[in-house]
Amino acid sequence: MSENNFKNATEAWNAFAAGNAKGYAVDIAAELNLTEGELVAAGIGINVVRLDADWGDFIPRLEELGQVKILTRNPSVVHEKIGTFGKVSINGEMGLVLNHDVDLRLFLGHWGHAFAVETNNPRAGRRRSFQIFDHDGRAVHKIFLTEQSDEAAYDKLISDFKADNQSSGIEVLPPLPKAVTLPDDDVDVENLRAHWRRMTDVHQYHGMLKDFNVGRQQGMRLAGPEFAERLSRDALKTLLEKASESGISIMVFVGNSGAIQIHTGPIKTIREMGEWINIMDPTFTLHLRMDQIFEAWIVRKPIREGVVTTIELYDADLNNFAIFCGERKRKDPENPDWQKLAESLPRLETSMAAVAE
């Protein structure tokens, strides 16, 4: 980063931390042609502390904080949960947190930079958090203190994991290249369908796509309507409203390169605000940009007990950015009420035909 860019980043960060800048840190960073991680790192030595942590030591100790708000996002959706850490397991570059409200799948090879961050502005008040970014400076996961959090435990974690290097700024790497997949014409589609039918566990799905060297959206498109169908653009709104009305317990998955965060339970309060649709419940909030739903799909994945039905959203680059399904315990069949709801959603062809008429 040039000296002038660093100066701009420092000024922008100080204005944001004090509440004198409009917008979120990620948007302010983009205006400066920086990543959010670079913007936050400009505050090191002021109100940001660089951490140097072995994740196998650090993540289990987050339980000491008590109640926290966790946040995982990608460019299209923000997923927030309130709960406590616990039931943590770390195996190499994979991490799991299975403490109900804090339900995470962590891909620790992508955790590049970690900070303790404190901001104080008139609107939001004092906010203290741990923030993790990947190697190219994009936000991976954030943990915010609440009024019920143990601030002494937060301070102790900073003391125990504070890096020796507290110089401001970070070096970021270029984004990773996209995975190379086979052209459609080179895919053995009948064999793909045959293997899809033979799945006995939903967790085999990703491996199957990898075995055939196809992308997620590509696999659904090639497999055809037996396994996947395009939904209309307003299917998500219908899904959330019907789930709210019925009280069905659902699961909501949102992820990025380094983390997948999951909500399990009913949803209640649905609010539209411009291009955003929001779930605004006491311990779960979701903010999703409807204008970034380029494709929506219903997907059927065979399991030993029947089928798992998911609703999946894709952006204009065909990146999957959110998945919805019904709550299901291992070795139980899918909730028929969820399956009925999902299958009732309008298909793209039906929606287009209605417009034509």
Short mmCIF file of C-alpha atoms in Angstrom, two decimals, residues 4 12 17 34 39 49 67 71 102 163 169 173 189 213 232 238 243 267 269 340 342 353-354 357:
data_model
loop_
_atom_site.label_atom_id
_atom_site.label_comp_id
_atom_site.label_asym_id
_atom_site.label_seq_id
_atom_site.Cartn_x
_atom_site.Cartn_y
_atom_site.Cartn_z
CA ASN A 4 -0.91 8.15 0.36
CA ALA A 12 -11.19 6.60 6.86
CA ALA A 17 -14.59 4.01 14.34
CA LEU A 34 -9.04 -1.47 -0.49
CA LEU A 39 -8.99 -0.76 6.26
CA VAL A 49 -4.83 -5.12 18.08
CA GLN A 67 -22.95 -14.71 25.20
CA LEU A 71 -21.53 -12.72 12.08
CA VAL A 102 -23.36 -21.03 17.53
CA ALA A 163 1.04 -10.50 18.25
CA GLY A 169 -1.28 -2.39 7.93
CA LEU A 173 -2.62 -11.76 -1.47
CA VAL A 189 -24.32 -36.64 -17.69
CA ASN A 213 -15.31 -32.06 -12.00
CA SER A 232 -38.85 -17.92 -9.84
CA THR A 238 -42.63 -16.88 -0.56
CA ALA A 243 -42.04 -20.67 6.95
CA ILE A 267 -38.32 -17.85 11.95
CA THR A 269 -40.41 -11.59 11.73
CA LYS A 340 -44.37 -29.77 0.90
CA ALA A 342 -40.35 -26.33 -0.74
CA ALA A 353 -45.71 -18.40 -18.57
CA ALA A 354 -47.86 -16.26 -16.29
CA GLU A 357 -50.33 -14.58 -20.62
#
